Amino acid sequence: MAIPLVDLKAQYRSIQSDIDSAIRRVVENTSFILGKEVQSFEQAFAQYCGAQYCIGVSSGTAALHLALRAAGIGPGDEVITSPFTFVATAEAIWMAGARPVFVDIHPRYYAINPELIERAITPRTRAIMPVHLYGQPADMDPIMDIARRHNLIVIEDAAQAHGAEYRGRRAGTLGDIAGFSFYPGKNLGAYGDAGAVVTNNPELAERVRMLRDHGRRSKYEHEILGYGERLDALQAAILAAKLPHLEAWTERRRALAQRYHQLLADLPLELPQEMPGTRMVYHIYAIRSPHRDALLAHLNAQGIGAGVHYPIPLHLQPSLRYLGYRPGDFPEAERASQEVLSLPLYPEMSDEQQDMVVQAIRRFVP
Ligand SMILES: *Cc1c(COP(=O)(O)O)cnc(C)c1O
């Protein structure tokens, strides 16, 4: 029996009638762009995050891009971020016309290491974009301290962190503004591309609202130049149908993570650790092994859908060569990219399926 990395079909089957009626409702209304469905999801997701404003957009990448643009970041500006993330984090900075500046990660928690941020600040630095990688919030208190001292905006890349908490507050409310992704495999996933910007700042919220819809407030008057990056009603209705399940799904992810911790504790593997004072939502359960590639091949050969997030750090990606970084610049990100291995973990996974993953790992001989 094969075990996938995530099982979106199993999730659909568990909530099929809710999803089907949401889709039918939108199709019968024929109100496909923005409108009531989007508004009510935005309200529900803002409330879920404990934030004032949520603006639905077309993807997580668009969310980060529009957040940067709303914050006034553009050509000539530098934005400090992590080299150990999905490429879209840096692409959003590039899309805004700014320059990504990387700072190495914390070796245990994978997000940007606050102790290394200050030495990367230059007169051009305008913002910090921490990534809550794998669903573990970045260490936000020191990041916000640095930002306040240097007058920088903090934009959370919360694409993997729906419902993650840092000292009792949820991702999306920890910085000045945040971008979420609802890519299908994310903890809250649409049935296509979708994303959202979340903030407590009314001016930033209003600017994102205009930017996502061709710079307009009313139908025919375009105050600023913007984009066609709206959330559509079908995705909003699907997300609204799924949102009430997110807490239970997150709790199941956390329970499965605890089970992996126990069942793998005696093996020569480095297991993920939750930073004290945080609630990690285990978008990814990443173990580490010096024999990662052999272990990955072994698991895949047995039908276990293990993967790697991410095998090439951004500073070594061909597309970002123009930034001028070299191997050795960010040793922790480079080491992580060679050692991390993502195990199957999704809310619908049974204990028996998880036991099979564990047994397959136990059969591995390096
Ligand atoms: C998924 C993801 C994004 C981009 O989201 P899309 O919805 O795919 O555009 C950005 N940053 C991180 C860390 C992600 O995991």
Short mmCIF file of C-alpha atoms and ligand atoms in Angstrom, two decimals:
data_model
loop_
_atom_site.label_atom_id
_atom_site.label_comp_id
_atom_site.label_asym_id
_atom_site.label_seq_id
_atom_site.Cartn_x
_atom_site.Cartn_y
_atom_site.Cartn_z
CA MET A 1 0.00 0.00 0.00
CA ALA A 2 1.47 3.33 -1.08
CA ILE A 3 1.43 6.26 1.36
CA PRO A 4 1.46 9.70 -0.25
CA LEU A 5 3.08 12.84 1.18
CA VAL A 6 -0.40 14.39 1.39
CA ASP A 7 -3.82 12.89 0.52
CA LEU A 8 -6.15 15.55 -0.84
CA LYS A 9 -8.66 12.96 -2.06
CA ALA A 10 -9.13 11.58 1.45
CA GLN A 11 -9.78 15.12 2.69
CA TYR A 12 -12.34 15.75 -0.06
CA ARG A 13 -14.16 12.51 0.76
CA SER A 14 -14.40 13.52 4.42
CA ILE A 15 -16.21 16.82 3.63
CA GLN A 16 -17.63 16.05 0.17
CA SER A 17 -21.20 17.26 0.67
CA ASP A 18 -20.07 20.64 2.11
CA ILE A 19 -17.68 21.19 -0.78
CA ASP A 20 -20.14 20.07 -3.44
CA SER A 21 -22.88 22.36 -2.18
CA ALA A 22 -20.46 25.31 -1.91
CA ILE A 23 -19.41 24.82 -5.54
CA ARG A 24 -23.01 24.45 -6.70
CA ARG A 25 -24.00 27.63 -4.84
CA VAL A 26 -21.33 29.69 -6.63
CA VAL A 27 -22.09 28.24 -10.05
CA GLU A 28 -25.80 28.92 -9.62
CA ASN A 29 -25.14 32.49 -8.45
CA THR A 30 -22.69 33.11 -11.33
CA SER A 31 -20.94 35.71 -9.20
CA PHE A 32 -17.45 34.37 -9.83
CA ILE A 33 -15.07 37.20 -8.94
CA LEU A 34 -14.87 38.78 -5.46
CA GLY A 35 -18.43 39.38 -4.14
CA LYS A 36 -20.19 37.90 -1.13
CA GLU A 37 -18.35 34.57 -1.08
CA VAL A 38 -14.96 36.27 -0.95
CA GLN A 39 -16.12 38.80 1.65
CA SER A 40 -17.45 36.18 4.00
CA PHE A 41 -14.32 34.04 3.73
CA GLU A 42 -12.17 37.13 4.34
CA GLN A 43 -14.13 37.87 7.49
CA ALA A 44 -13.90 34.30 8.72
CA PHE A 45 -10.16 34.00 8.05
CA ALA A 46 -9.39 37.37 9.68
CA GLN A 47 -11.27 36.18 12.74
CA TYR A 48 -9.44 32.84 12.69
CA CYS A 49 -6.10 34.68 12.70
CA GLY A 50 -7.25 37.19 15.31
CA ALA A 51 -6.61 40.00 12.83
CA GLN A 52 -8.61 43.05 11.76
CA TYR A 53 -8.31 42.64 8.00
CA CYS A 54 -8.01 39.86 5.46
CA ILE A 55 -7.84 40.50 1.71
CA GLY A 56 -8.29 37.49 -0.56
CA VAL A 57 -5.86 37.33 -3.49
CA SER A 58 -4.97 34.96 -6.30
CA SER A 59 -2.02 33.12 -4.66
CA GLY A 60 0.46 33.19 -1.82
CA THR A 61 3.01 34.72 -4.16
CA ALA A 62 0.56 37.52 -5.04
CA ALA A 63 -0.14 38.03 -1.32
CA LEU A 64 3.55 38.61 -0.55
CA HIS A 65 4.03 40.78 -3.64
CA LEU A 66 1.01 42.98 -2.89
CA ALA A 67 1.98 43.25 0.79
CA LEU A 68 5.41 44.55 -0.25
CA ARG A 69 3.88 46.96 -2.76
CA ALA A 70 1.33 48.21 -0.25
CA ALA A 71 4.18 48.88 2.18
CA GLY A 72 5.78 51.08 -0.48
CA ILE A 73 8.73 48.79 -1.15
CA GLY A 74 10.19 49.05 -4.63
CA PRO A 75 13.31 49.61 -6.73
CA GLY A 76 16.41 50.51 -4.73
CA ASP A 77 15.10 48.83 -1.58
CA GLU A 78 16.50 45.75 0.14
CA VAL A 79 14.38 43.15 1.93
CA ILE A 80 16.01 40.74 4.36
CA THR A 81 14.73 37.16 4.21
CA SER A 82 15.69 33.51 4.55
CA PRO A 83 17.57 31.53 1.92
CA PHE A 84 15.85 28.32 3.10
CA THR A 85 12.30 28.62 1.78
CA PHE A 86 10.21 28.18 -1.35
CA VAL A 87 11.48 30.38 -4.18
CA ALA A 88 8.30 32.51 -4.17
CA THR A 89 9.49 34.35 -1.04
CA ALA A 90 12.39 35.86 -2.99
CA GLU A 91 10.39 36.17 -6.22
CA ALA A 92 7.82 38.37 -4.48
CA ILE A 93 10.63 40.72 -3.42
CA TRP A 94 11.98 40.73 -6.98
CA MET A 95 8.45 41.32 -8.39
CA ALA A 96 8.20 44.43 -6.23
CA GLY A 97 11.45 45.66 -7.80
CA ALA A 98 13.43 45.26 -4.58
CA ARG A 99 16.48 43.14 -3.82
CA PRO A 100 16.37 40.02 -1.63
CA VAL A 101 19.14 39.96 0.98
CA PHE A 102 19.59 36.61 2.68
CA VAL A 103 20.40 35.91 6.31
CA ASP A 104 21.17 32.37 7.49
CA ILE A 105 18.66 30.25 9.40
CA HIS A 106 18.50 28.95 12.94
CA PRO A 107 19.94 25.40 12.88
CA ARG A 108 17.12 23.84 14.90
CA TYR A 109 13.99 25.83 13.99
CA TYR A 110 14.81 26.60 10.33
CA ALA A 111 13.47 30.17 10.20
CA ILE A 112 15.75 33.22 9.91
CA ASN A 113 18.25 33.55 12.77
CA PRO A 114 17.53 36.91 14.47
CA GLU A 115 21.10 37.11 15.81
CA LEU A 116 22.41 37.45 12.26
CA ILE A 117 19.94 40.05 10.97
CA GLU A 118 21.53 43.29 12.17
CA ARG A 119 24.82 42.81 10.32
CA ALA A 120 22.85 42.51 7.03
CA ILE A 121 21.09 45.86 7.47
CA THR A 122 22.26 48.64 5.13
CA PRO A 123 20.90 52.15 4.45
CA ARG A 124 18.75 50.56 1.70
CA THR A 125 17.09 47.99 3.97
CA ARG A 126 13.34 48.62 4.20
CA ALA A 127 11.81 45.38 5.41
CA ILE A 128 12.32 41.95 6.94
CA MET A 129 10.36 39.00 5.58
CA PRO A 130 10.60 36.11 8.05
CA VAL A 131 9.25 32.76 6.82
CA HIS A 132 7.38 30.54 9.30
CA LEU A 133 8.88 27.47 7.67
CA TYR A 134 7.18 24.07 8.08
CA GLY A 135 4.54 25.77 10.28
CA GLN A 136 7.02 26.82 12.98
CA PRO A 137 6.76 30.57 13.68
CA ALA A 138 10.02 32.48 13.34
CA ASP A 139 11.37 33.95 16.59
CA MET A 140 9.36 37.13 16.21
CA ASP A 141 10.14 39.10 19.41
CA PRO A 142 13.80 39.76 18.56
CA ILE A 143 12.86 40.29 14.90
CA MET A 144 10.29 42.96 15.83
CA ASP A 145 12.79 44.60 18.21
CA ILE A 146 15.35 44.92 15.42
CA ALA A 147 12.68 46.16 13.01
CA ARG A 148 11.47 48.86 15.39
CA ARG A 149 15.02 50.02 16.14
CA HIS A 150 15.86 50.32 12.43
CA ASN A 151 12.43 51.50 11.28
CA LEU A 152 11.80 48.44 9.10
CA ILE A 153 8.50 46.89 8.03
CA VAL A 154 7.97 43.23 8.89
CA ILE A 155 6.11 41.10 6.36
CA GLU A 156 5.43 37.54 7.50
CA ASP A 157 5.59 34.79 4.91
CA ALA A 158 2.89 32.73 6.61
CA ALA A 159 2.27 30.47 3.60
CA GLN A 160 2.95 27.35 5.71
CA ALA A 161 1.67 28.62 9.04
CA HIS A 162 -2.17 28.83 9.17
CA GLY A 163 -3.04 28.80 12.87
CA ALA A 164 0.57 28.70 14.09
CA GLU A 165 1.06 30.65 17.32
CA TYR A 166 3.88 32.62 18.91
CA ARG A 167 3.40 33.61 22.56
CA GLY A 168 -0.36 33.22 22.22
CA ARG A 169 -0.77 35.20 19.00
CA ARG A 170 -1.40 33.70 15.60
CA ALA A 171 0.67 33.93 12.45
CA GLY A 172 -0.61 36.85 10.43
CA THR A 173 -0.67 39.18 13.45
CA LEU A 174 2.99 38.90 14.48
CA GLY A 175 4.43 41.46 12.05
CA ASP A 176 2.98 44.46 10.22
CA ILE A 177 1.39 42.47 7.42
CA ALA A 178 1.40 38.84 6.30
CA GLY A 179 0.92 36.70 3.21
CA PHE A 180 -0.84 33.31 3.32
CA SER A 181 -1.02 30.70 0.57
CA PHE A 182 -3.99 28.40 0.00
CA TYR A 183 -2.15 26.29 -2.57
CA PRO A 184 -3.95 22.91 -2.50
CA GLY A 185 -1.34 21.12 -0.36
CA LYS A 186 -1.08 23.85 2.29
CA ASN A 187 -2.72 23.29 5.70
CA LEU A 188 -5.73 25.21 4.42
CA GLY A 189 -5.84 24.52 0.69
CA ALA A 190 -8.09 25.67 -2.14
CA TYR A 191 -8.90 23.66 -5.27
CA GLY A 192 -6.62 25.83 -7.35
CA ASP A 193 -4.43 28.86 -6.65
CA ALA A 194 -5.47 31.22 -3.85
CA GLY A 195 -3.95 33.36 -1.12
CA ALA A 196 -4.65 36.12 1.37
CA VAL A 197 -3.05 39.16 2.95
CA VAL A 198 -3.71 39.62 6.67
CA THR A 199 -2.97 42.75 8.69
CA ASN A 200 -4.16 44.96 11.53
CA ASN A 201 -3.14 48.11 9.64
CA PRO A 202 -6.13 49.79 7.91
CA GLU A 203 -4.00 51.79 5.42
CA LEU A 204 -2.04 48.72 4.31
CA ALA A 205 -5.29 46.74 4.03
CA GLU A 206 -6.90 49.39 1.85
CA ARG A 207 -3.87 49.58 -0.43
CA VAL A 208 -3.77 45.78 -0.89
CA ARG A 209 -7.52 45.84 -1.63
CA MET A 210 -6.94 48.36 -4.42
CA LEU A 211 -3.76 46.75 -5.76
CA ARG A 212 -5.40 43.34 -6.16
CA ASP A 213 -8.18 44.82 -8.32
CA HIS A 214 -6.60 47.21 -10.84
CA GLY A 215 -6.15 50.04 -8.39
CA ARG A 216 -9.82 50.81 -8.00
CA ARG A 217 -12.19 51.53 -5.19
CA SER A 218 -15.23 52.00 -7.42
CA LYS A 219 -16.04 50.24 -10.68
CA TYR A 220 -14.67 52.70 -13.22
CA GLU A 221 -12.22 54.92 -11.35
CA HIS A 222 -8.65 53.64 -11.08
CA GLU A 223 -6.76 55.73 -8.54
CA ILE A 224 -3.50 53.83 -8.80
CA LEU A 225 -2.09 51.21 -11.16
CA GLY A 226 -2.67 47.73 -9.82
CA TYR A 227 -3.04 44.11 -10.80
CA GLY A 228 -5.63 41.47 -11.55
CA GLU A 229 -4.81 39.34 -8.51
CA ARG A 230 -8.24 38.79 -6.96
CA LEU A 231 -9.46 35.73 -5.10
CA ASP A 232 -12.29 34.08 -7.01
CA ALA A 233 -15.61 33.09 -5.50
CA LEU A 234 -15.27 29.34 -6.13
CA GLN A 235 -12.01 29.18 -4.20
CA ALA A 236 -13.42 31.41 -1.45
CA ALA A 237 -16.50 29.19 -1.06
CA ILE A 238 -14.31 26.06 -0.90
CA LEU A 239 -11.99 27.69 1.64
CA ALA A 240 -14.96 28.84 3.73
CA ALA A 241 -16.29 25.28 3.76
CA LYS A 242 -12.91 23.96 4.89
CA LEU A 243 -12.03 26.61 7.48
CA PRO A 244 -14.29 25.21 10.26
CA HIS A 245 -12.27 21.96 10.07
CA LEU A 246 -8.85 23.60 10.26
CA GLU A 247 -8.46 23.42 14.03
CA ALA A 248 -9.29 19.69 14.13
CA TRP A 249 -6.95 19.07 11.19
CA THR A 250 -4.18 20.98 12.95
CA GLU A 251 -4.70 19.02 16.17
CA ARG A 252 -4.49 15.77 14.20
CA ARG A 253 -1.24 16.98 12.55
CA ARG A 254 0.16 17.74 15.98
CA ALA A 255 -0.89 14.34 17.34
CA LEU A 256 0.72 12.57 14.39
CA ALA A 257 3.88 14.63 14.94
CA GLN A 258 3.97 13.53 18.59
CA ARG A 259 3.58 9.92 17.45
CA TYR A 260 6.48 10.29 15.00
CA HIS A 261 8.56 11.83 17.84
CA GLN A 262 7.91 8.78 20.02
CA LEU A 263 8.22 6.11 17.36
CA LEU A 264 11.45 7.49 15.88
CA ALA A 265 13.12 8.67 19.11
CA ASP A 266 15.68 5.84 19.29
CA LEU A 267 16.92 6.19 15.69
CA PRO A 268 19.98 8.22 14.64
CA LEU A 269 17.80 10.94 13.13
CA GLU A 270 17.33 14.57 14.09
CA LEU A 271 13.61 15.12 14.72
CA PRO A 272 11.77 18.46 14.49
CA GLN A 273 11.44 20.43 17.70
CA GLU A 274 8.78 22.93 18.60
CA MET A 275 10.22 26.24 19.77
CA PRO A 276 9.14 26.88 23.39
CA GLY A 277 6.27 29.40 23.57
CA THR A 278 4.98 28.50 20.10
CA ARG A 279 2.39 26.27 18.51
CA MET A 280 3.84 24.63 15.42
CA VAL A 281 1.26 23.46 12.88
CA TYR A 282 3.44 20.87 11.12
CA HIS A 283 2.83 21.82 7.53
CA ILE A 284 5.94 19.67 7.06
CA TYR A 285 7.40 17.07 9.40
CA ALA A 286 11.08 17.24 8.45
CA ILE A 287 13.61 14.85 9.92
CA ARG A 288 17.34 15.14 9.28
CA SER A 289 19.81 12.49 8.33
CA PRO A 290 23.36 12.61 6.97
CA HIS A 291 22.18 9.77 4.67
CA ARG A 292 19.19 11.74 3.41
CA ASP A 293 19.39 10.89 -0.30
CA ALA A 294 19.76 7.14 0.35
CA LEU A 295 16.92 7.20 2.90
CA LEU A 296 14.70 9.14 0.48
CA ALA A 297 15.35 6.61 -2.32
CA HIS A 298 14.71 3.74 0.10
CA LEU A 299 11.35 5.19 1.22
CA ASN A 300 10.22 6.13 -2.29
CA ALA A 301 11.08 2.60 -3.51
CA GLN A 302 8.67 1.25 -0.88
CA GLY A 303 5.85 3.51 -2.00
CA ILE A 304 6.31 6.08 0.78
CA GLY A 305 5.87 9.60 -0.61
CA ALA A 306 8.68 11.25 1.33
CA GLY A 307 10.05 14.48 -0.19
CA VAL A 308 12.56 17.27 0.36
CA HIS A 309 11.72 20.88 1.26
CA TYR A 310 14.07 22.26 -0.06
CA PRO A 311 17.06 20.62 -1.75
CA ILE A 312 18.61 23.85 -3.10
CA PRO A 313 18.80 26.98 -0.91
CA LEU A 314 17.74 30.13 -2.71
CA HIS A 315 21.19 31.74 -2.79
CA LEU A 316 22.37 28.81 -4.94
CA GLN A 317 19.38 28.78 -7.32
CA PRO A 318 20.31 29.57 -10.94
CA SER A 319 17.49 32.13 -11.16
CA LEU A 320 18.94 34.14 -8.27
CA ARG A 321 22.56 33.99 -9.39
CA TYR A 322 22.37 37.72 -10.16
CA LEU A 323 22.43 38.39 -6.41
CA GLY A 324 26.06 37.26 -6.36
CA TYR A 325 25.99 34.77 -3.50
CA ARG A 326 28.33 31.76 -3.38
CA PRO A 327 28.41 28.31 -1.81
CA GLY A 328 29.41 28.63 1.85
CA ASP A 329 27.63 31.97 2.37
CA PHE A 330 24.84 30.41 4.48
CA PRO A 331 26.22 27.21 6.01
CA GLU A 332 23.12 26.29 8.06
CA ALA A 333 20.78 26.67 5.09
CA GLU A 334 23.16 24.62 2.95
CA ARG A 335 23.48 21.87 5.58
CA ALA A 336 19.70 21.75 6.05
CA SER A 337 19.11 21.52 2.30
CA GLN A 338 21.34 18.43 2.21
CA GLU A 339 19.90 16.71 5.30
CA VAL A 340 16.17 17.42 5.59
CA LEU A 341 13.58 14.83 4.58
CA SER A 342 9.81 15.44 4.75
CA LEU A 343 7.78 12.47 5.97
CA PRO A 344 4.13 11.92 5.01
CA LEU A 345 1.89 13.81 7.42
CA TYR A 346 -1.69 14.87 6.73
CA PRO A 347 -4.78 14.97 8.95
CA GLU A 348 -6.44 11.98 7.28
CA MET A 349 -3.40 9.74 7.83
CA SER A 350 -4.22 6.76 10.03
CA ASP A 351 -2.00 5.45 12.83
CA GLU A 352 -1.56 2.27 10.75
CA GLN A 353 -0.31 4.26 7.76
CA GLN A 354 2.07 6.12 10.02
CA ASP A 355 3.30 2.82 11.49
CA MET A 356 4.11 1.66 7.96
CA VAL A 357 6.20 4.77 7.36
CA VAL A 358 8.04 4.15 10.63
CA GLN A 359 8.64 0.48 9.80
CA ALA A 360 10.01 1.42 6.39
CA ILE A 361 12.41 3.89 8.04
CA ARG A 362 13.48 1.15 10.47
CA ARG A 363 14.32 -1.16 7.58
CA PHE A 364 16.78 1.41 6.21
CA VAL A 365 20.42 0.41 6.44
CA PRO A 366 22.75 3.24 5.46
C1 LIG B 1 3.60 28.00 -0.97
C2 LIG B 1 4.54 29.06 -0.55
C3 LIG B 1 4.55 30.33 -1.15
C4 LIG B 1 3.78 30.66 -2.39
O1 LIG B 1 2.44 30.39 -2.37
P1 LIG B 1 1.64 30.15 -3.74
O2 LIG B 1 0.22 30.11 -3.28
O3 LIG B 1 2.11 28.82 -4.26
O4 LIG B 1 1.94 31.25 -4.66
C5 LIG B 1 5.38 31.30 -0.62
N1 LIG B 1 6.17 31.04 0.43
C6 LIG B 1 6.22 29.83 1.02
C7 LIG B 1 7.11 29.62 2.19
C8 LIG B 1 5.41 28.79 0.53
O5 LIG B 1 5.48 27.59 1.11
#
